[in-house]
Amino acid sequence: MLRRTVITAAAVLAVVLGVQGGAEAAPAPGVPGAGDSYYPDYGNGGYDVGHYDIRLRYHPQTDRLTGTTTILATATQDLSAFNLDFALRTTSVRVGSRPATFAREGDHELVVTPARPLLAGQSTTIVVTYDDVPSSVVAAGYTAWNRTPDGALAVGQPESAWWWYPGNDHPTDKVTFDVSVLVPSGVEAISNGSPTRWAQPELRGWDRWSWRSAAPQATYLAFLAIGDFDTYGDETPDGQPVITAYSTRLDDVSAAAARSSIERTREILDWQAGLFGPYPFGPRGGVVSGPRDLGFGLGAVPPGSGTPGAECAIPLSSPGNPRRATASARSCPPR
């Protein structure tokens, strides 16, 4: 009797263990970080982004930014929830066709729980709407949204995206971008890539500017410059767009020096192509902000280089675009 009981119990245990061993793991939350040893909470796990479609409305007088960003993403694991890097006030999130719940963790983590788990390999859209005053939002101890006398600049490394669009903010997840901005008539809105709409009237007293980056780029390389600029469009001999813009707040000496520097772009790229091969991206150009707008120079005219007041020349084609200086330039290889 004892032997029979032991055998029966062992058989039941084997059946239970067999069922457990064959069961699939339940969907789990993605990790809040891409595994970067320097910035462990930057980026996110569990999904890859394929494209960002960013639609904004900005009023320079109030610094009010409203937006809808649509993210095309593919789950790399079964996900019950996932994180987006974002610091602004979020008003709604949809995953696929269904509303999702969301919660803030820390100053730049938005935790999204879809109505149904995402399965590994499943592609979906994530639509985030938001409304805030970016210059008043502090994350990681500062803000990368720089309000200017006539608009704003969103630019900075390694983080600037948190203040104007949500995403997977790590350079290992490079993607293409569409950026579309509605601003008051007479105000320019400039971003990376090629213009697809140039000051197109949409509402009374408002114009839309739209830009497309067809080459994948890191999230922190996307930039936005809003304000009063003298903007010029040209083409290279092979038909690629060249866009340059200069703040109207530059004095004549600074503006002339900035133009002299940036207009050497074609010459510099030709020289670099002789060293490294053909330039791998299409659009090129630069944006020069007004005096004291940033307090630092990004890829541009450093203080004391002969261009007083021109603090920032922002590359339009992001990865691979030359960093400009008055007398010399160095290449920035793709990250």
mmCIF file of C-alpha atoms in Angstrom:
data_model
loop_
_atom_site.group_PDB
_atom_site.id
_atom_site.type_symbol
_atom_site.label_atom_id
_atom_site.label_comp_id
_atom_site.label_asym_id
_atom_site.label_seq_id
_atom_site.Cartn_x
_atom_site.Cartn_y
_atom_site.Cartn_z
ATOM 1 C CA MET A 1 0.000 0.000 0.000
ATOM 2 C CA LEU A 2 2.818 2.371 0.875
ATOM 3 C CA ARG A 3 4.715 1.579 -2.331
ATOM 4 C CA ARG A 4 1.615 2.192 -4.461
ATOM 5 C CA THR A 5 1.001 5.587 -2.797
ATOM 6 C CA VAL A 6 4.579 6.714 -3.404
ATOM 7 C CA ILE A 7 4.438 5.714 -7.064
ATOM 8 C CA THR A 8 1.121 7.522 -7.554
ATOM 9 C CA ALA A 9 2.413 10.689 -5.902
ATOM 10 C CA ALA A 10 5.543 10.600 -8.043
ATOM 11 C CA ALA A 11 3.477 10.223 -11.197
ATOM 12 C CA VAL A 12 1.283 13.201 -10.269
ATOM 13 C CA LEU A 13 4.371 15.292 -9.528
ATOM 14 C CA ALA A 14 5.876 14.371 -12.891
ATOM 15 C CA VAL A 15 2.694 15.400 -14.681
ATOM 16 C CA VAL A 16 2.608 18.758 -12.863
ATOM 17 C CA LEU A 17 6.264 19.454 -13.592
ATOM 18 C CA GLY A 18 5.766 18.465 -17.198
ATOM 19 C CA VAL A 19 2.906 20.924 -17.593
ATOM 20 C CA GLN A 20 4.903 23.698 -15.947
ATOM 21 C CA GLY A 21 7.955 23.015 -18.084
ATOM 22 C CA GLY A 22 5.962 23.288 -21.290
ATOM 23 C CA ALA A 23 3.992 26.410 -20.355
ATOM 24 C CA GLU A 24 4.816 29.674 -22.119
ATOM 25 C CA ALA A 25 5.948 32.616 -20.014
ATOM 26 C CA ALA A 26 3.337 35.309 -19.486
ATOM 27 C CA PRO A 27 3.912 38.705 -21.148
ATOM 28 C CA ALA A 28 6.120 40.913 -18.986
ATOM 29 C CA PRO A 29 6.929 44.641 -18.838
ATOM 30 C CA GLY A 30 9.828 45.858 -20.952
ATOM 31 C CA VAL A 31 12.858 47.025 -19.010
ATOM 32 C CA PRO A 32 13.163 50.816 -18.480
ATOM 33 C CA GLY A 33 16.560 51.155 -20.124
ATOM 34 C CA ALA A 34 18.556 50.024 -23.142
ATOM 35 C CA GLY A 35 21.433 48.629 -21.087
ATOM 36 C CA ASP A 36 23.762 51.605 -21.535
ATOM 37 C CA SER A 37 26.455 51.537 -18.842
ATOM 38 C CA TYR A 38 26.771 55.340 -18.855
ATOM 39 C CA TYR A 39 23.044 56.143 -18.967
ATOM 40 C CA PRO A 40 21.246 53.043 -17.655
ATOM 41 C CA ASP A 41 17.752 54.593 -17.748
ATOM 42 C CA TYR A 42 18.037 55.942 -21.313
ATOM 43 C CA GLY A 43 16.132 54.060 -23.970
ATOM 44 C CA ASN A 44 13.869 51.108 -23.267
ATOM 45 C CA GLY A 45 13.679 47.377 -23.776
ATOM 46 C CA GLY A 46 11.080 45.164 -25.400
ATOM 47 C CA TYR A 47 10.500 46.946 -28.703
ATOM 48 C CA ASP A 48 12.163 48.570 -31.712
ATOM 49 C CA VAL A 49 10.917 51.794 -33.287
ATOM 50 C CA GLY A 50 10.614 52.059 -37.071
ATOM 51 C CA HIS A 51 9.400 55.643 -37.538
ATOM 52 C CA TYR A 52 8.285 58.791 -35.713
ATOM 53 C CA ASP A 53 5.517 61.013 -37.077
ATOM 54 C CA ILE A 54 5.531 64.181 -34.949
ATOM 55 C CA ARG A 55 2.786 66.789 -35.361
ATOM 56 C CA LEU A 56 3.048 69.929 -33.235
ATOM 57 C CA ARG A 57 1.456 73.302 -32.658
ATOM 58 C CA TYR A 58 3.538 75.979 -30.964
ATOM 59 C CA HIS A 59 2.753 79.519 -29.851
ATOM 60 C CA PRO A 60 5.928 81.543 -29.210
ATOM 61 C CA GLN A 61 4.171 84.127 -27.035
ATOM 62 C CA THR A 62 3.135 81.555 -24.421
ATOM 63 C CA ASP A 63 5.651 78.760 -25.084
ATOM 64 C CA ARG A 64 2.656 76.410 -25.236
ATOM 65 C CA LEU A 65 3.348 73.205 -27.177
ATOM 66 C CA THR A 66 0.632 70.720 -28.098
ATOM 67 C CA GLY A 67 1.444 67.602 -30.028
ATOM 68 C CA THR A 68 0.562 64.169 -31.304
ATOM 69 C CA THR A 69 3.366 61.723 -31.970
ATOM 70 C CA THR A 70 2.666 58.452 -33.756
ATOM 71 C CA ILE A 71 5.324 55.796 -33.250
ATOM 72 C CA LEU A 72 5.579 52.729 -35.477
ATOM 73 C CA ALA A 73 7.090 49.990 -33.321
ATOM 74 C CA THR A 74 7.637 46.235 -33.261
ATOM 75 C CA ALA A 75 7.681 44.226 -30.040
ATOM 76 C CA THR A 76 10.830 42.161 -29.516
ATOM 77 C CA GLN A 77 9.247 40.189 -26.658
ATOM 78 C CA ASP A 78 5.786 39.528 -25.272
ATOM 79 C CA LEU A 79 4.969 42.817 -23.545
ATOM 80 C CA SER A 80 2.410 43.552 -20.866
ATOM 81 C CA ALA A 81 3.732 47.135 -20.590
ATOM 82 C CA PHE A 82 6.564 49.265 -21.948
ATOM 83 C CA ASN A 83 8.271 52.584 -21.320
ATOM 84 C CA LEU A 84 8.659 55.723 -23.404
ATOM 85 C CA ASP A 85 11.186 58.449 -22.630
ATOM 86 C CA PHE A 86 9.178 61.661 -22.269
ATOM 87 C CA ALA A 87 8.965 64.578 -19.846
ATOM 88 C CA LEU A 88 5.900 66.585 -20.940
ATOM 89 C CA ARG A 89 2.340 66.303 -19.631
ATOM 90 C CA THR A 90 0.649 63.465 -21.485
ATOM 91 C CA THR A 91 -3.086 63.620 -22.174
ATOM 92 C CA SER A 92 -3.749 60.283 -23.903
ATOM 93 C CA VAL A 93 -2.088 57.156 -25.289
ATOM 94 C CA ARG A 94 -3.400 54.633 -27.806
ATOM 95 C CA VAL A 95 -1.741 51.368 -28.734
ATOM 96 C CA GLY A 96 -3.131 50.066 -31.984
ATOM 97 C CA SER A 97 -6.826 50.925 -32.086
ATOM 98 C CA ARG A 98 -7.356 50.833 -28.314
ATOM 99 C CA PRO A 99 -6.807 53.377 -25.536
ATOM 100 C CA ALA A 100 -3.969 52.465 -23.199
ATOM 101 C CA THR A 101 -3.380 53.358 -19.576
ATOM 102 C CA PHE A 102 -0.249 55.305 -18.706
ATOM 103 C CA ALA A 103 1.607 56.555 -15.659
ATOM 104 C CA ARG A 104 4.607 58.747 -14.952
ATOM 105 C CA GLU A 105 7.660 57.241 -13.261
ATOM 106 C CA GLY A 106 10.410 59.677 -12.397
ATOM 107 C CA ASP A 107 10.923 62.779 -14.491
ATOM 108 C CA HIS A 108 11.217 61.228 -17.958
ATOM 109 C CA GLU A 109 9.691 57.743 -17.938
ATOM 110 C CA LEU A 110 6.172 57.218 -19.287
ATOM 111 C CA VAL A 111 4.938 53.686 -18.537
ATOM 112 C CA VAL A 112 2.308 52.494 -21.020
ATOM 113 C CA THR A 113 0.048 49.487 -20.433
ATOM 114 C CA PRO A 114 -1.799 48.445 -23.607
ATOM 115 C CA ALA A 115 -5.332 47.085 -23.424
ATOM 116 C CA ARG A 116 -3.988 43.793 -24.765
ATOM 117 C CA PRO A 117 -0.418 42.504 -24.438
ATOM 118 C CA LEU A 118 1.853 42.864 -27.446
ATOM 119 C CA LEU A 119 3.330 39.633 -28.770
ATOM 120 C CA ALA A 120 6.921 39.283 -29.920
ATOM 121 C CA GLY A 121 7.178 40.265 -33.578
ATOM 122 C CA GLN A 122 3.904 42.204 -33.510
ATOM 123 C CA SER A 123 4.006 45.638 -35.144
ATOM 124 C CA THR A 124 1.742 48.383 -33.871
ATOM 125 C CA THR A 125 1.237 52.124 -33.652
ATOM 126 C CA ILE A 126 1.624 54.061 -30.415
ATOM 127 C CA VAL A 127 -0.148 57.431 -30.483
ATOM 128 C CA VAL A 128 0.688 59.899 -27.710
ATOM 129 C CA THR A 129 -0.996 63.290 -27.290
ATOM 130 C CA TYR A 130 0.428 65.966 -25.009
ATOM 131 C CA ASP A 131 0.185 69.607 -23.966
ATOM 132 C CA ASP A 132 2.701 71.553 -21.888
ATOM 133 C CA VAL A 133 5.057 74.519 -21.558
ATOM 134 C CA PRO A 134 8.387 72.807 -22.279
ATOM 135 C CA SER A 135 10.688 75.505 -20.902
ATOM 136 C CA SER A 136 9.083 75.021 -17.478
ATOM 137 C CA VAL A 137 9.688 71.260 -17.424
ATOM 138 C CA VAL A 138 12.848 70.118 -15.654
ATOM 139 C CA ALA A 139 14.139 66.562 -16.132
ATOM 140 C CA ALA A 140 17.530 65.209 -15.105
ATOM 141 C CA GLY A 141 18.134 68.601 -13.509
ATOM 142 C CA TYR A 142 17.604 70.871 -16.500
ATOM 143 C CA THR A 143 15.580 71.568 -19.652
ATOM 144 C CA ALA A 144 16.793 71.126 -23.229
ATOM 145 C CA TRP A 145 13.942 73.275 -24.568
ATOM 146 C CA ASN A 146 15.433 76.741 -24.981
ATOM 147 C CA ARG A 147 12.897 79.521 -25.260
ATOM 148 C CA THR A 148 14.162 82.459 -27.345
ATOM 149 C CA PRO A 149 12.836 86.010 -27.856
ATOM 150 C CA ASP A 150 10.984 84.896 -31.009
ATOM 151 C CA GLY A 151 10.501 81.142 -30.583
ATOM 152 C CA ALA A 152 12.374 78.139 -29.253
ATOM 153 C CA LEU A 153 15.232 75.737 -29.904
ATOM 154 C CA ALA A 154 15.078 72.025 -29.069
ATOM 155 C CA VAL A 155 18.601 70.731 -29.472
ATOM 156 C CA GLY A 156 21.146 68.957 -27.317
ATOM 157 C CA GLN A 157 23.095 65.794 -26.692
ATOM 158 C CA PRO A 158 22.632 63.204 -25.334
ATOM 159 C CA GLU A 159 19.037 64.172 -24.579
ATOM 160 C CA SER A 160 16.668 66.722 -26.065
ATOM 161 C CA ALA A 161 13.771 64.623 -27.356
ATOM 162 C CA TRP A 162 12.037 64.361 -23.959
ATOM 163 C CA TRP A 163 10.848 67.968 -24.229
ATOM 164 C CA TRP A 164 9.044 67.703 -27.563
ATOM 165 C CA TYR A 165 8.301 64.096 -28.517
ATOM 166 C CA PRO A 166 8.124 60.685 -26.796
ATOM 167 C CA GLY A 167 10.219 57.773 -27.926
ATOM 168 C CA ASN A 168 12.891 55.184 -27.344
ATOM 169 C CA ASP A 169 15.623 57.699 -26.612
ATOM 170 C CA HIS A 170 18.842 55.812 -27.246
ATOM 171 C CA PRO A 171 21.132 56.053 -30.301
ATOM 172 C CA THR A 172 21.037 52.294 -30.884
ATOM 173 C CA ASP A 173 17.437 52.663 -32.116
ATOM 174 C CA LYS A 174 17.907 54.846 -35.207
ATOM 175 C CA VAL A 175 14.782 55.588 -37.247
ATOM 176 C CA THR A 176 13.245 57.859 -39.872
ATOM 177 C CA PHE A 177 11.252 60.972 -38.979
ATOM 178 C CA ASP A 178 8.389 63.151 -40.163
ATOM 179 C CA VAL A 179 8.149 66.447 -38.267
ATOM 180 C CA SER A 180 5.257 68.839 -38.907
ATOM 181 C CA VAL A 181 4.845 72.087 -36.967
ATOM 182 C CA LEU A 182 2.019 74.641 -36.989
ATOM 183 C CA VAL A 183 3.234 78.126 -36.041
ATOM 184 C CA PRO A 184 1.891 81.681 -36.366
ATOM 185 C CA SER A 185 2.287 83.129 -39.858
ATOM 186 C CA GLY A 186 5.638 84.823 -40.271
ATOM 187 C CA VAL A 187 7.373 82.396 -37.912
ATOM 188 C CA GLU A 188 9.603 79.652 -39.325
ATOM 189 C CA ALA A 189 9.800 76.064 -38.026
ATOM 190 C CA ILE A 190 12.882 74.174 -39.189
ATOM 191 C CA SER A 191 13.912 70.582 -38.563
ATOM 192 C CA ASN A 192 16.046 67.817 -40.057
ATOM 193 C CA GLY A 193 15.827 66.488 -43.570
ATOM 194 C CA SER A 194 13.939 67.743 -46.617
ATOM 195 C CA PRO A 195 11.022 70.193 -46.488
ATOM 196 C CA THR A 196 7.710 68.695 -47.600
ATOM 197 C CA ARG A 197 5.623 71.767 -46.668
ATOM 198 C CA TRP A 198 7.013 75.267 -46.576
ATOM 199 C CA ALA A 199 4.889 77.831 -44.720
ATOM 200 C CA GLN A 200 1.639 76.329 -45.997
ATOM 201 C CA PRO A 201 -1.405 78.199 -44.624
ATOM 202 C CA GLU A 202 -3.639 75.890 -42.615
ATOM 203 C CA LEU A 203 -5.610 77.975 -40.130
ATOM 204 C CA ARG A 204 -6.230 81.687 -40.210
ATOM 205 C CA GLY A 205 -2.987 83.269 -39.089
ATOM 206 C CA TRP A 206 -1.154 79.926 -38.861
ATOM 207 C CA ASP A 207 1.216 78.130 -41.258
ATOM 208 C CA ARG A 208 2.491 74.558 -41.314
ATOM 209 C CA TRP A 209 6.105 73.566 -41.871
ATOM 210 C CA SER A 210 6.869 69.879 -42.506
ATOM 211 C CA TRP A 211 10.159 68.003 -42.774
ATOM 212 C CA ARG A 212 11.111 64.424 -43.621
ATOM 213 C CA SER A 213 14.282 62.575 -42.636
ATOM 214 C CA ALA A 214 14.509 59.532 -44.889
ATOM 215 C CA ALA A 215 17.831 58.359 -43.439
ATOM 216 C CA PRO A 216 17.613 56.731 -39.995
ATOM 217 C CA GLN A 217 19.007 58.903 -37.215
ATOM 218 C CA ALA A 218 19.348 58.814 -33.439
ATOM 219 C CA THR A 219 16.584 60.455 -31.430
ATOM 220 C CA TYR A 220 18.806 63.094 -29.848
ATOM 221 C CA LEU A 221 19.923 64.283 -33.299
ATOM 222 C CA ALA A 222 16.416 65.403 -34.221
ATOM 223 C CA PHE A 223 16.187 69.147 -33.677
ATOM 224 C CA LEU A 224 13.604 71.897 -33.884
ATOM 225 C CA ALA A 225 14.270 75.593 -34.471
ATOM 226 C CA ILE A 226 11.297 77.966 -34.289
ATOM 227 C CA GLY A 227 11.602 81.706 -34.728
ATOM 228 C CA ASP A 228 12.226 84.550 -37.132
ATOM 229 C CA PHE A 229 14.854 83.394 -39.628
ATOM 230 C CA ASP A 230 16.068 84.455 -43.036
ATOM 231 C CA THR A 231 15.670 81.093 -44.747
ATOM 232 C CA TYR A 232 17.135 80.088 -48.107
ATOM 233 C CA GLY A 233 16.603 77.031 -50.284
ATOM 234 C CA ASP A 234 18.991 75.742 -52.934
ATOM 235 C CA GLU A 235 19.990 72.493 -54.602
ATOM 236 C CA THR A 236 23.208 70.619 -55.176
ATOM 237 C CA PRO A 237 24.169 69.700 -58.760
ATOM 238 C CA ASP A 238 22.607 66.269 -58.191
ATOM 239 C CA GLY A 239 19.313 67.759 -56.976
ATOM 240 C CA GLN A 240 19.687 67.409 -53.203
ATOM 241 C CA PRO A 241 18.150 70.215 -51.105
ATOM 242 C CA VAL A 242 20.352 72.727 -49.312
ATOM 243 C CA ILE A 243 18.545 74.710 -46.601
ATOM 244 C CA THR A 244 20.197 77.500 -44.631
ATOM 245 C CA ALA A 245 18.588 79.765 -42.054
ATOM 246 C CA TYR A 246 19.952 82.702 -40.067
ATOM 247 C CA SER A 247 18.304 84.386 -37.118
ATOM 248 C CA THR A 248 17.153 87.901 -37.947
ATOM 249 C CA ARG A 249 18.451 88.930 -34.522
ATOM 250 C CA LEU A 250 22.056 88.570 -35.681
ATOM 251 C CA ASP A 251 23.867 91.837 -36.307
ATOM 252 C CA ASP A 252 25.248 92.434 -39.807
ATOM 253 C CA VAL A 253 28.791 91.374 -38.934
ATOM 254 C CA SER A 254 27.677 88.137 -37.270
ATOM 255 C CA ALA A 255 25.258 87.284 -40.074
ATOM 256 C CA ALA A 256 27.914 87.834 -42.748
ATOM 257 C CA ALA A 257 30.437 85.692 -40.875
ATOM 258 C CA ALA A 258 27.881 82.916 -40.381
ATOM 259 C CA ARG A 259 26.965 82.895 -44.075
ATOM 260 C CA SER A 260 30.628 82.815 -45.042
ATOM 261 C CA SER A 261 31.117 79.739 -42.881
ATOM 262 C CA ILE A 262 28.004 77.782 -43.804
ATOM 263 C CA GLU A 263 28.264 78.537 -47.519
ATOM 264 C CA ARG A 264 31.476 76.500 -47.521
ATOM 265 C CA THR A 265 29.438 73.350 -46.843
ATOM 266 C CA ARG A 266 29.589 72.136 -50.449
ATOM 267 C CA GLU A 267 33.338 72.719 -50.617
ATOM 268 C CA ILE A 268 33.886 70.889 -47.326
ATOM 269 C CA LEU A 269 31.690 67.941 -48.308
ATOM 270 C CA ASP A 270 33.497 67.597 -51.640
ATOM 271 C CA TRP A 271 36.811 67.529 -49.785
ATOM 272 C CA GLN A 272 35.547 64.956 -47.295
ATOM 273 C CA ALA A 273 34.091 62.816 -50.079
ATOM 274 C CA GLY A 274 37.585 62.590 -51.518
ATOM 275 C CA LEU A 275 38.769 61.144 -48.203
ATOM 276 C CA PHE A 276 35.838 59.005 -47.059
ATOM 277 C CA GLY A 277 33.721 58.349 -50.140
ATOM 278 C CA PRO A 278 30.410 59.855 -51.303
ATOM 279 C CA TYR A 279 28.333 61.770 -48.777
ATOM 280 C CA PRO A 280 25.784 59.162 -47.630
ATOM 281 C CA PHE A 281 22.858 61.513 -46.961
ATOM 282 C CA GLY A 282 20.804 63.852 -49.099
ATOM 283 C CA PRO A 283 19.771 67.146 -47.460
ATOM 284 C CA ARG A 284 22.377 69.497 -46.079
ATOM 285 C CA GLY A 285 22.618 73.000 -44.701
ATOM 286 C CA GLY A 286 22.506 74.680 -41.318
ATOM 287 C CA VAL A 287 20.636 76.924 -38.919
ATOM 288 C CA VAL A 288 22.296 79.799 -37.066
ATOM 289 C CA SER A 289 20.484 80.925 -33.939
ATOM 290 C CA GLY A 290 20.551 84.329 -32.334
ATOM 291 C CA PRO A 291 22.979 85.628 -29.731
ATOM 292 C CA ARG A 292 22.846 83.933 -26.330
ATOM 293 C CA ASP A 293 20.024 81.603 -27.386
ATOM 294 C CA LEU A 294 21.854 78.486 -26.211
ATOM 295 C CA GLY A 295 25.021 79.392 -24.381
ATOM 296 C CA PHE A 296 26.931 76.728 -26.302
ATOM 297 C CA GLY A 297 27.757 75.883 -29.901
ATOM 298 C CA LEU A 298 26.562 72.588 -31.380
ATOM 299 C CA GLY A 299 28.501 71.533 -34.422
ATOM 300 C CA ALA A 300 29.275 75.045 -35.357
ATOM 301 C CA VAL A 301 30.977 78.292 -34.712
ATOM 302 C CA PRO A 302 32.793 78.135 -31.380
ATOM 303 C CA PRO A 303 33.140 81.224 -29.205
ATOM 304 C CA GLY A 304 36.040 83.392 -30.318
ATOM 305 C CA SER A 305 36.146 81.920 -33.821
ATOM 306 C CA GLY A 306 35.322 85.167 -35.549
ATOM 307 C CA THR A 307 31.547 84.819 -35.550
ATOM 308 C CA PRO A 308 30.315 86.797 -32.560
ATOM 309 C CA GLY A 309 26.720 86.179 -31.628
ATOM 310 C CA ALA A 310 26.244 83.170 -33.912
ATOM 311 C CA GLU A 311 26.101 80.591 -31.158
ATOM 312 C CA CYS A 312 24.586 77.606 -32.876
ATOM 313 C CA ALA A 313 24.743 76.156 -36.364
ATOM 314 C CA ILE A 314 22.576 73.068 -36.238
ATOM 315 C CA PRO A 315 23.174 70.285 -38.786
ATOM 316 C CA LEU A 316 20.117 69.571 -40.922
ATOM 317 C CA SER A 317 20.955 66.041 -41.984
ATOM 318 C CA SER A 318 22.046 64.763 -38.593
ATOM 319 C CA PRO A 319 24.204 61.635 -38.749
ATOM 320 C CA GLY A 320 27.235 62.184 -40.946
ATOM 321 C CA ASN A 321 26.725 65.925 -41.281
ATOM 322 C CA PRO A 322 29.862 68.073 -40.894
ATOM 323 C CA ARG A 323 30.375 70.065 -37.736
ATOM 324 C CA ARG A 324 31.074 73.588 -38.897
ATOM 325 C CA ALA A 325 33.659 76.111 -37.790
ATOM 326 C CA THR A 326 34.795 79.324 -39.432
ATOM 327 C CA ALA A 327 38.194 78.043 -40.464
ATOM 328 C CA SER A 328 37.822 74.282 -40.445
ATOM 329 C CA ALA A 329 35.377 71.407 -40.179
ATOM 330 C CA ARG A 330 35.474 67.859 -38.935
ATOM 331 C CA SER A 331 33.205 65.002 -39.916
ATOM 332 C CA CYS A 332 30.714 63.417 -37.547
ATOM 333 C CA PRO A 333 30.484 59.723 -38.443
ATOM 334 C CA PRO A 334 27.182 57.877 -38.099
ATOM 335 C CA ARG A 335 26.581 56.679 -34.544
#
